[in-house]
Short mmCIF file of C-alpha atoms and ligand atoms in Angstrom, two decimals:
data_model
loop_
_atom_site.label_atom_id
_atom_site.label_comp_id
_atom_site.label_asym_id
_atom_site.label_seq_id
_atom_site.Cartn_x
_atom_site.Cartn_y
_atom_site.Cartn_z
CA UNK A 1 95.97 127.39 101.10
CA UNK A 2 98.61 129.42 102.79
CA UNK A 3 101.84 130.86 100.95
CA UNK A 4 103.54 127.60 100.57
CA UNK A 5 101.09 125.49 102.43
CA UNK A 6 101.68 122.12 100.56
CA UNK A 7 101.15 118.61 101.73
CA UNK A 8 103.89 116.59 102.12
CA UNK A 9 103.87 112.82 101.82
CA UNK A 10 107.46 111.94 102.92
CA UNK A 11 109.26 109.80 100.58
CA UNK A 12 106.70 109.53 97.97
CA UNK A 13 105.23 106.63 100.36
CA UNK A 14 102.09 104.57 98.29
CA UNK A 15 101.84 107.94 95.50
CA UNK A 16 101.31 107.46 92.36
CA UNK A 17 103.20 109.54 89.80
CA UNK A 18 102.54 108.18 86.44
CA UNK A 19 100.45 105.39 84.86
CA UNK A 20 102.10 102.51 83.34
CA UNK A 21 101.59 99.29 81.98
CA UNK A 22 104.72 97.44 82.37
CA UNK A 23 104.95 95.91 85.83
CA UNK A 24 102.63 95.40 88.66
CA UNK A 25 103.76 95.15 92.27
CA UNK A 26 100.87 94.04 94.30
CA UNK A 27 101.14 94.44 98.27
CA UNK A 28 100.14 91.51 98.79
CA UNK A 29 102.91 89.70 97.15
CA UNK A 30 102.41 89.41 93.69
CA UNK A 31 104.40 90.86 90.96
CA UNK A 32 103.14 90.95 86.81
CA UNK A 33 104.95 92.10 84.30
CA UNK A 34 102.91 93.26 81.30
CA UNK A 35 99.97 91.08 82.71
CA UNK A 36 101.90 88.09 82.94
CA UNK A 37 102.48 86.61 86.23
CA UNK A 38 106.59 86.24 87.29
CA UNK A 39 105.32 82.66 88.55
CA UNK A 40 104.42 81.71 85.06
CA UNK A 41 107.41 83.18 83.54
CA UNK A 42 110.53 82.35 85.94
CA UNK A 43 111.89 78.51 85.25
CA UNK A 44 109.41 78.99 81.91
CA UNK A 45 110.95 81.53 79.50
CA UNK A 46 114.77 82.89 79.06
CA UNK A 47 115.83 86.10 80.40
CA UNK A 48 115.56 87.33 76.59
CA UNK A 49 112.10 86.70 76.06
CA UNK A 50 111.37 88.46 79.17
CA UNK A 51 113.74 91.62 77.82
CA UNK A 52 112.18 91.23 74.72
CA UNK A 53 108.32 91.39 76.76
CA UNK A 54 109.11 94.28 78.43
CA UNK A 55 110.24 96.50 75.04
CA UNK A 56 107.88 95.15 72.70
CA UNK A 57 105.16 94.90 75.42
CA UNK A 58 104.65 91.30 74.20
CA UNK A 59 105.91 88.11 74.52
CA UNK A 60 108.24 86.94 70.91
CA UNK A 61 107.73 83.93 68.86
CA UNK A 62 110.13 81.76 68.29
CA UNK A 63 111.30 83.53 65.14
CA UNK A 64 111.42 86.97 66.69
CA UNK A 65 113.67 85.46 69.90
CA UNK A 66 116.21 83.79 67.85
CA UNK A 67 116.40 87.50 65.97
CA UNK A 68 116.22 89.59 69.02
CA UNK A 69 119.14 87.15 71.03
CA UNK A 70 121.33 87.37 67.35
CA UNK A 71 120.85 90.85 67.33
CA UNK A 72 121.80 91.11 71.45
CA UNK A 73 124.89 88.80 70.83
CA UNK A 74 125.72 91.83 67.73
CA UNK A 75 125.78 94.45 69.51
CA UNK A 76 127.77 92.40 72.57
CA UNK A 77 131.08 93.81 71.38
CA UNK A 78 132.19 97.79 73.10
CA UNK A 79 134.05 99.92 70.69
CA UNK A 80 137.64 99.67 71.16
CA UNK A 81 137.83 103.28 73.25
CA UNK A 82 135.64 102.31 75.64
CA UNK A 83 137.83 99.25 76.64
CA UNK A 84 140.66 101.41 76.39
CA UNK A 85 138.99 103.66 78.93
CA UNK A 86 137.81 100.97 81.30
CA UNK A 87 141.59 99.75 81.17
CA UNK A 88 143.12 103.46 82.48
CA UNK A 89 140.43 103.08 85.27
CA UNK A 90 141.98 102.51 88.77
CA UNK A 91 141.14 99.10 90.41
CA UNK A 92 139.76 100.74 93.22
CA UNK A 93 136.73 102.41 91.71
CA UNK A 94 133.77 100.23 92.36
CA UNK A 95 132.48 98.89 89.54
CA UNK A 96 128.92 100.41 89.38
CA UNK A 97 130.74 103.81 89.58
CA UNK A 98 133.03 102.49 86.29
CA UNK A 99 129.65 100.94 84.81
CA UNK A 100 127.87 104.61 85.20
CA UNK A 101 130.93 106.39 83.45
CA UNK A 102 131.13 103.60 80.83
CA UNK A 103 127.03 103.85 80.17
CA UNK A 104 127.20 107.37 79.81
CA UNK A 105 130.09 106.87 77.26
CA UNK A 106 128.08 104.92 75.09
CA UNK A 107 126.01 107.73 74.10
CA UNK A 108 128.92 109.47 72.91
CA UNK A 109 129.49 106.32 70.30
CA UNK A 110 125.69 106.13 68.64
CA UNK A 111 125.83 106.20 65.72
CA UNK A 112 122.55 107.62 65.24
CA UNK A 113 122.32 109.91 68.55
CA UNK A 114 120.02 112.60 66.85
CA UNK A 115 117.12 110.20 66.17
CA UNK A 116 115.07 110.35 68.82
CA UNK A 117 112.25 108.30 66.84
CA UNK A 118 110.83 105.02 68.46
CA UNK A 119 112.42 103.02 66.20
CA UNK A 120 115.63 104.50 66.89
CA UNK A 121 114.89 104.37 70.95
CA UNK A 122 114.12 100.09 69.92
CA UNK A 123 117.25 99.98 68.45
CA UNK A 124 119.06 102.04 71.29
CA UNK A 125 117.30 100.21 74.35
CA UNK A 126 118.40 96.69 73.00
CA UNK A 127 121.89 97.85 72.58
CA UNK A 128 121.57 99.44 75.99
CA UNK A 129 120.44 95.50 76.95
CA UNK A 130 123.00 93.85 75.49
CA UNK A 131 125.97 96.44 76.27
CA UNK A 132 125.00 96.81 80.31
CA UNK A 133 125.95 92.95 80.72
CA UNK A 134 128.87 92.98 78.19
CA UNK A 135 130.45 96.25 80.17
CA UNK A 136 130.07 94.35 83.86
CA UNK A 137 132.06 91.70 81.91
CA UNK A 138 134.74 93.79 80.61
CA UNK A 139 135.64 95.37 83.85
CA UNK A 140 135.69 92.11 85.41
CA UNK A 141 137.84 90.56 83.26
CA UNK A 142 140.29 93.89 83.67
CA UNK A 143 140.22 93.87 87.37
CA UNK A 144 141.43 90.20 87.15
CA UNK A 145 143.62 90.58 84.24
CA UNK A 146 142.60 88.50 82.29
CA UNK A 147 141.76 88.93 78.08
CA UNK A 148 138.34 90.69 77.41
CA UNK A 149 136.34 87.46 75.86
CA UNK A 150 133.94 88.41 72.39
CA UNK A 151 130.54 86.57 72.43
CA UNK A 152 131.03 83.01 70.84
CA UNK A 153 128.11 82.27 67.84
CA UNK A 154 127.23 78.70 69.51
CA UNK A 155 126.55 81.03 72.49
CA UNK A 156 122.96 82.12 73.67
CA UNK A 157 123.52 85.87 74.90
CA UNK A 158 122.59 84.76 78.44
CA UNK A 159 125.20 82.18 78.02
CA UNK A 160 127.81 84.73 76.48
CA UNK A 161 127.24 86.95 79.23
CA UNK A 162 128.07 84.11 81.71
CA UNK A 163 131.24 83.41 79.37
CA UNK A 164 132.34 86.97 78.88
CA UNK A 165 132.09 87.33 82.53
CA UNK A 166 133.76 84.00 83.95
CA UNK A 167 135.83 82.74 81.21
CA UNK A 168 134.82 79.27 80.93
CA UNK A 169 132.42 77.52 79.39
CA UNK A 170 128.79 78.12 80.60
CA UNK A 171 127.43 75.34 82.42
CA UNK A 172 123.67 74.60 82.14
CA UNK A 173 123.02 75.08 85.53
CA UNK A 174 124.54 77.81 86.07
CA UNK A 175 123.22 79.34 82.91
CA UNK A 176 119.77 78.45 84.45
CA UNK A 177 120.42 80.09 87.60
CA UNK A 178 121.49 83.54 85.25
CA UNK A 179 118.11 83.35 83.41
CA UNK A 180 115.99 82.93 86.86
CA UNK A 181 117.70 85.72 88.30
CA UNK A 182 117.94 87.69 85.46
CA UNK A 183 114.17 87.69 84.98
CA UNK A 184 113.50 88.39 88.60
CA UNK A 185 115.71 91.45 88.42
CA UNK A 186 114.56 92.76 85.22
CA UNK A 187 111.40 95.04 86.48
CA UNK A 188 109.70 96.40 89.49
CA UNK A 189 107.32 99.36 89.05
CA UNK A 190 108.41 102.82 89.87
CA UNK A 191 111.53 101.62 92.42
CA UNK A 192 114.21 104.45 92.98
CA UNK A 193 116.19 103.87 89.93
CA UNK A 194 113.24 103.30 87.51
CA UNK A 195 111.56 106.66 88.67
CA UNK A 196 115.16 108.00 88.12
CA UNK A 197 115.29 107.13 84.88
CA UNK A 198 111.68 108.23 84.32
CA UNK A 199 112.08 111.47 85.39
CA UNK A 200 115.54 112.29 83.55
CA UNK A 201 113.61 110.87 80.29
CA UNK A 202 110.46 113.32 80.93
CA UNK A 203 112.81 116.35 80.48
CA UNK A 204 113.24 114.94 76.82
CA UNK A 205 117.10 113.63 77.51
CA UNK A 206 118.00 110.96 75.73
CA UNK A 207 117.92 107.39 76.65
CA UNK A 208 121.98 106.86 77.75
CA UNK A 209 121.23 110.11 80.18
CA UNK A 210 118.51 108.36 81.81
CA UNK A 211 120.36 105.07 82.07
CA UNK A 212 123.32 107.05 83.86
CA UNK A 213 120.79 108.32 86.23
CA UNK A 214 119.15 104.60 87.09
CA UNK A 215 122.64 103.14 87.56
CA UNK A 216 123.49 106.13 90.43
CA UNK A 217 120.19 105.25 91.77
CA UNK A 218 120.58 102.23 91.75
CA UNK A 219 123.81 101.89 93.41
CA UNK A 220 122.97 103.15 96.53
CA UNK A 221 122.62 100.32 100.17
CA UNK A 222 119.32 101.04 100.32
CA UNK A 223 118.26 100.41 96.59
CA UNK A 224 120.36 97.85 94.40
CA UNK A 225 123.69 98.28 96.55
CA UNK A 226 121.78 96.24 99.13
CA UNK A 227 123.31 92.93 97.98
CA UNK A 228 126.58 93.56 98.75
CA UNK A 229 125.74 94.80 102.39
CA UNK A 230 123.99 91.18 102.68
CA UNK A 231 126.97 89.50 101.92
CA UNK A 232 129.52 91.81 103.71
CA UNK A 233 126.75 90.82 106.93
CA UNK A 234 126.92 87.16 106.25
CA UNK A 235 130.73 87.09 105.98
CA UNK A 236 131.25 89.04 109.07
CA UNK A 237 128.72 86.93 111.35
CA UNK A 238 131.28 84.16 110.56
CA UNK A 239 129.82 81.05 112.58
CA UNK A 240 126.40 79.64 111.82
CA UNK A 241 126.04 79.68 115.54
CA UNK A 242 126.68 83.28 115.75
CA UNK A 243 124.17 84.36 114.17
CA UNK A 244 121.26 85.39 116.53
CA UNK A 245 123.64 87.14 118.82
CA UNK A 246 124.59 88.98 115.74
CA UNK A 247 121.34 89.89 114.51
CA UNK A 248 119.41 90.48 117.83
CA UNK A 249 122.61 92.91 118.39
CA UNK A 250 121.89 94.92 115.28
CA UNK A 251 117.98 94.87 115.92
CA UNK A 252 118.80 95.97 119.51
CA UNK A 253 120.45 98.85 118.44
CA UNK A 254 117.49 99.40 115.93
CA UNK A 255 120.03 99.12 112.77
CA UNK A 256 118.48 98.40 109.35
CA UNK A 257 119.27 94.54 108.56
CA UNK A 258 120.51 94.25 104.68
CA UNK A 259 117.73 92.71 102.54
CA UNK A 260 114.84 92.84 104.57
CA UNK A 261 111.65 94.99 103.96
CA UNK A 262 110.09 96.77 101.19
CA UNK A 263 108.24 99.87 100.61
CA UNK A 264 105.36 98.35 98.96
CA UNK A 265 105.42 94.90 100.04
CA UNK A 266 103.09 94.00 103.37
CA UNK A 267 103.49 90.46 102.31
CA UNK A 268 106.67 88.17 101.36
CA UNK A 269 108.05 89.63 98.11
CA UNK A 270 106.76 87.39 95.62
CA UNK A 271 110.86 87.06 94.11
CA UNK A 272 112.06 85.34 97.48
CA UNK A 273 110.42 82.12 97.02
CA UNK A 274 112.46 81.36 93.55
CA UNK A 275 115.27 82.63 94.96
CA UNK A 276 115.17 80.46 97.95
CA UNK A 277 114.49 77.62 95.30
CA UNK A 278 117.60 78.78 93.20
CA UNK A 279 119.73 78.51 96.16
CA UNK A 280 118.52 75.88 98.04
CA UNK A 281 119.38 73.72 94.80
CA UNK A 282 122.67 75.19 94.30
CA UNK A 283 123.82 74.07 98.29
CA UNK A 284 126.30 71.33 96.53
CA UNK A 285 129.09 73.64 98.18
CA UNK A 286 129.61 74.03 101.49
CA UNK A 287 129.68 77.39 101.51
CA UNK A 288 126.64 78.26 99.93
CA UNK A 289 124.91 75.37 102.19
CA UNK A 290 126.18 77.73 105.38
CA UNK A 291 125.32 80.86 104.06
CA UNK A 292 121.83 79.50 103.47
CA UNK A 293 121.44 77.95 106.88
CA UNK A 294 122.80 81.69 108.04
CA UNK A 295 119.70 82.98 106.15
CA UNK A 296 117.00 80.53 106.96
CA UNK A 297 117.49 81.72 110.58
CA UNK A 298 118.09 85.78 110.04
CA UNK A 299 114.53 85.23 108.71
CA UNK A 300 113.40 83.57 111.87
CA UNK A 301 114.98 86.50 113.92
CA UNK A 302 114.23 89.19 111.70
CA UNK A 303 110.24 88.22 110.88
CA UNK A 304 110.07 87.51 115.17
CA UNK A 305 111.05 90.72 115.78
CA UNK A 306 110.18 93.25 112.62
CA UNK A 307 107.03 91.74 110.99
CA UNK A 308 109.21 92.10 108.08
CA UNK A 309 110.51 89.62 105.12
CA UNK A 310 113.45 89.47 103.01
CA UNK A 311 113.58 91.32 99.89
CA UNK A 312 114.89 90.55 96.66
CA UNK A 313 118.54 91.19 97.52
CA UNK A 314 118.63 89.16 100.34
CA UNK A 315 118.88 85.67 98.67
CA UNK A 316 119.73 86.89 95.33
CA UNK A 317 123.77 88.07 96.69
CA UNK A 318 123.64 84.18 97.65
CA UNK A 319 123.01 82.98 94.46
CA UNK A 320 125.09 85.66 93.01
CA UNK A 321 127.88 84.22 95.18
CA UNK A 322 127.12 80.64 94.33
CA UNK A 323 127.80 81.93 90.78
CA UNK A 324 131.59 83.14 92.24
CA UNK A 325 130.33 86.88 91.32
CA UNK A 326 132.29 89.10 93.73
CA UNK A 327 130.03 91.33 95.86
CA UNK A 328 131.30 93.88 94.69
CA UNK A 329 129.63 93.09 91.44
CA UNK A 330 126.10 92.34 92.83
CA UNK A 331 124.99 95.29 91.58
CA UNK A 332 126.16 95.49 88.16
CA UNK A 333 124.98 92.14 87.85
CA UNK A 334 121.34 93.39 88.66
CA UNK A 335 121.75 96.39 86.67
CA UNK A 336 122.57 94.19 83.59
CA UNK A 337 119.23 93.12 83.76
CA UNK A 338 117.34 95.99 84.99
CA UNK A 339 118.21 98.34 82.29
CA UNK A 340 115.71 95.89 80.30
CA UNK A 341 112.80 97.37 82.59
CA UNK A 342 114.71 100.71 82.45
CA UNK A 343 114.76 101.17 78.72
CA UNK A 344 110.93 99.63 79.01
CA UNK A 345 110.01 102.78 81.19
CA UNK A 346 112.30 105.52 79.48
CA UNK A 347 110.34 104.54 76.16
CA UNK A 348 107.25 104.34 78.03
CA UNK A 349 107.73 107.95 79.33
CA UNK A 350 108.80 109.44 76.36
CA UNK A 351 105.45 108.19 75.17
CA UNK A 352 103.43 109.63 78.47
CA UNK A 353 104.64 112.99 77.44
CA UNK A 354 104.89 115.16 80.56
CA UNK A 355 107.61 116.52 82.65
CA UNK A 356 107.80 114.69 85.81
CA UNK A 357 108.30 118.20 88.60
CA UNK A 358 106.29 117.79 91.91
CA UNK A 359 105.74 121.19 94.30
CA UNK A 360 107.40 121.26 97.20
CA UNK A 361 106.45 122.76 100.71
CA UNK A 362 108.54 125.53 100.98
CA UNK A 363 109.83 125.89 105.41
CA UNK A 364 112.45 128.58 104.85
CA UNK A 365 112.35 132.35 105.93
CA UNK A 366 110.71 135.22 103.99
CA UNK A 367 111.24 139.05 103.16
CA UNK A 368 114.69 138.49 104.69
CA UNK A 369 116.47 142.12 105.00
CA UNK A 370 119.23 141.85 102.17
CA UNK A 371 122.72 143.49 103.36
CA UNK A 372 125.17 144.44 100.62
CA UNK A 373 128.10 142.25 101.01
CA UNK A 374 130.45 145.64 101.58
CA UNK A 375 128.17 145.54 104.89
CA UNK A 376 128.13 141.75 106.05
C1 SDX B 1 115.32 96.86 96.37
O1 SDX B 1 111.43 99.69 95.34
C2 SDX B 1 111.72 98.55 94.89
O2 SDX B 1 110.91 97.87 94.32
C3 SDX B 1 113.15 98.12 95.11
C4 SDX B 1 113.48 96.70 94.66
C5 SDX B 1 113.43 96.56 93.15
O3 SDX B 1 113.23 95.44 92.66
O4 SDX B 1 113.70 97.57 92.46
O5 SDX B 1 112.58 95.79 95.25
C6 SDX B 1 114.91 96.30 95.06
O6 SDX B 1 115.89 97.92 96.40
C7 SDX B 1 114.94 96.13 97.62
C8 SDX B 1 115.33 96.91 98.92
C9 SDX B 1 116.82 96.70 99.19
N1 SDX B 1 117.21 97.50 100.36
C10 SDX B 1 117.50 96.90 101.55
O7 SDX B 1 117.43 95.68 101.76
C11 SDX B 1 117.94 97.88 102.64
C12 SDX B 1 117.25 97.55 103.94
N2 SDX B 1 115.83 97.88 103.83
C13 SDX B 1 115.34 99.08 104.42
O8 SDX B 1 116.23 100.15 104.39
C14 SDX B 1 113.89 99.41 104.03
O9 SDX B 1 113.15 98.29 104.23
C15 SDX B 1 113.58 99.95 102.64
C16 SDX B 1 114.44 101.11 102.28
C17 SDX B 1 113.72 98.88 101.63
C18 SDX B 1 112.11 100.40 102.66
O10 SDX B 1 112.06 101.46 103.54
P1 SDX B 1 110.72 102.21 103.93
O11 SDX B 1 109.58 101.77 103.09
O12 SDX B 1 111.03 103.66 103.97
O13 SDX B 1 110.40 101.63 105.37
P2 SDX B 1 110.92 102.26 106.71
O14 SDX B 1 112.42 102.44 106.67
O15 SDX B 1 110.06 103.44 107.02
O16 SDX B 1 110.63 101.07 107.75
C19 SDX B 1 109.28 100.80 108.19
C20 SDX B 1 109.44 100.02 109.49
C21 SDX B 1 110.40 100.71 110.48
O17 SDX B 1 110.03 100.25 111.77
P3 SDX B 1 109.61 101.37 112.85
O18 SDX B 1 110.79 102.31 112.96
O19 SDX B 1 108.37 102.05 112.23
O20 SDX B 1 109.32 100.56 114.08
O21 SDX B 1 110.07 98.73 109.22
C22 SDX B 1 111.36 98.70 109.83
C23 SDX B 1 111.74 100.14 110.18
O22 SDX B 1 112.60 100.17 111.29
N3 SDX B 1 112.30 98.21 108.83
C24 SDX B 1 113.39 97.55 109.13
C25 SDX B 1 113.98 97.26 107.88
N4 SDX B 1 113.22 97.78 106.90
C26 SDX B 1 112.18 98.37 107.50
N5 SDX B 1 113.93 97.16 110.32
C27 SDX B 1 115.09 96.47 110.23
N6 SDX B 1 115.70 96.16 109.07
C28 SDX B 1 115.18 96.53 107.89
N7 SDX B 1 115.80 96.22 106.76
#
């Protein structure tokens, strides 16, 4: 092979990098996590017991669930600083780039941040799981001014999260809706922010380090940010009827739309059809009925024309919206349940033992003539 001669495959497209056993995503449209199938898990089990499947690597029993969701609900509460902190933050930072700083705080608080034992990375992963969704509700709750909520004891942590965020009591449906999309959001094989996370946790950093690194990764439009693009699309077609002009538009000038494709998918992504479910059922407001009418149609266009389906963000930011999240907080809301799949894979990595560094292929000059800079 020549000096440098490497082969490139652009993007990382369909290579493997490590072997896991914590999610699945089959092509064809099928998605497992830790063997089990999402379609016998979503509408089935609480977000929990899927948090708890993808940490323990099995599914809890009853006694172990009402443990693991006291113990989540314990650790719900942010030392005092950190509120302080996400107070003196300007209402203009978006709040995935508040949640990174905040994340990456918490590592400073551990109390035991030297023990790097798997016990200690159990212990840290579901306080990660249970902080994640508790600091998405505390900058909420700033931005609107409004008190920071503790969990309530007669509260399930999905349901505290849903109080901590809105303020109210949680409603059952809604509460449902949280736990669907919560376990749809919680793993997907080596995405952008996962492999992010993996690679940060190969060096031998610690867990909050490689958290930090998912959340950056996953805040960009064409990973997790891609929810809020949806919406900002939907909101600015205005009119149902304006829709096709709006779409063929983008398509005609070859723009990418929000929410549709996939890099592994060649099939519908498996997530779409309980997500259509969720907000089909939720279309008791008008303007969640028009936004999924708006859908149902960029589909149409969109599949005509591209071959291509919608992804998980596409109906998830309606659902999220049905829930009166702010777009703006799509992505901390899936973030508050990825970092269960996150802290599944950090673990997992630290256990796979190897420094994730590929070669590159090197393009640049050689034997360049150096000139002293006295000379330049
Ligand atoms: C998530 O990896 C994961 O698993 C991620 C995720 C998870 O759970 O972690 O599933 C969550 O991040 C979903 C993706 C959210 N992002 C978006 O919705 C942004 C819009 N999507 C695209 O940017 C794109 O589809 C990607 C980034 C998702 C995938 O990009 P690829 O695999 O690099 O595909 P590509 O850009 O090379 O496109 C292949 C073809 C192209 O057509 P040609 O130029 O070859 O004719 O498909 C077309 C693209 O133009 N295409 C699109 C399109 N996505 C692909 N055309 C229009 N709109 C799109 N959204």
């Amino acid at each position: 092979m020549k000096k440098g001669e490497r082969v490139v495959v652009r993007g990382l497209r369909d290579v493997a990098a490590a072997e896991t056993k914590i999610s699945f995503v089959e092509p064809k449209g099928e998605l497992y996590y830790l063997g089990y199938n999402i379609d016998d898990l979503v509408g089935k089990v609480v977000y929990p017991e899927v948090a708890y499947l993808l940490i323990h690597k099995r599914l809890p029993n009853q006694q172990e669930l009402e443990e693991f969701n006291a113990n989540l609900i314990a650790e719900m509460k942010l030392p005092d600083r950190m509120i302080d902190s996400i107070r003196a933050t300007p209402k203009r930072c978006h709040p995935m780039d508040v949640l990174r700083t905040e994340v990456s705080r918490l590592g400073e608080c551990d109390p035991e941040n030297n023990d790097l034992s798997e016990a200690a990375n159990l212990r840290r992963a579901t306080r990660l799981i249970a902080r994640v969704p508790t600091i998405v509700a505390t900058i909420y709750r700033i931005r609107l001014d409004k008190p920071v909520l503790a969990p309530r004891e007669e509260y399930s942590f999905t349901e505290n999260f849903l109080y901590m965020f809105k303020g109210s009591p949680p409603e059952k449906a809604e509460t449902d809706v949280l736990h669907r999309l919560m376990i749809l959001q919680a793993d997907h094989g080596f995405n952008a922010s996962t492999f992010a996370a993996r690679v940060t946790a190969s060096t031998n950093s610690d867990m909050y380090s490689a958290i930090t690194s998912a959340i950056g990764t996953l805040k960009g439009p064409l990973h997790g940010g891609a929810g809020e693009k949806v919406m900002e699309m939907l909101d600015d077609i205005g009119l149902e009827e304006h829709v096709e002009e709006y779409i063929k538009g983008l398509l005609d000038e070859n723009k990418k739309i929000m929410g549709f494709g996939h890099r592994v998918y060649k099939a519908e992504d498996p997530r779409t059809k309980h997500l259509r479910g969720i907000v089909r059922n939720l279309c008791f407001r008008d303007r969640t009925t028009s936004l999924c009418n708006k859908c149902n149609k960029i589909e149409e266009i969109v599949h005509d024309r591209k071959k291509i389906y919608p992804n998980l963000d596409f109906y998830a930011a309606v659902a999220m919206d049905a829930l009166d999240v702010p777009k703006e907080f799509f992505t901390p809301l899936f973030a508050s349940s990825r970092v269960s799949g996150w802290t599944a894979h950090v673990i997992e990595q630290y256990e796979d033992a190897v420094l994730l560094r590929p070669s590159s292929k090197y393009i640049g000059a050689f034997d360049r003539k150096f000139v002293p800079i006295e000379k330049r």
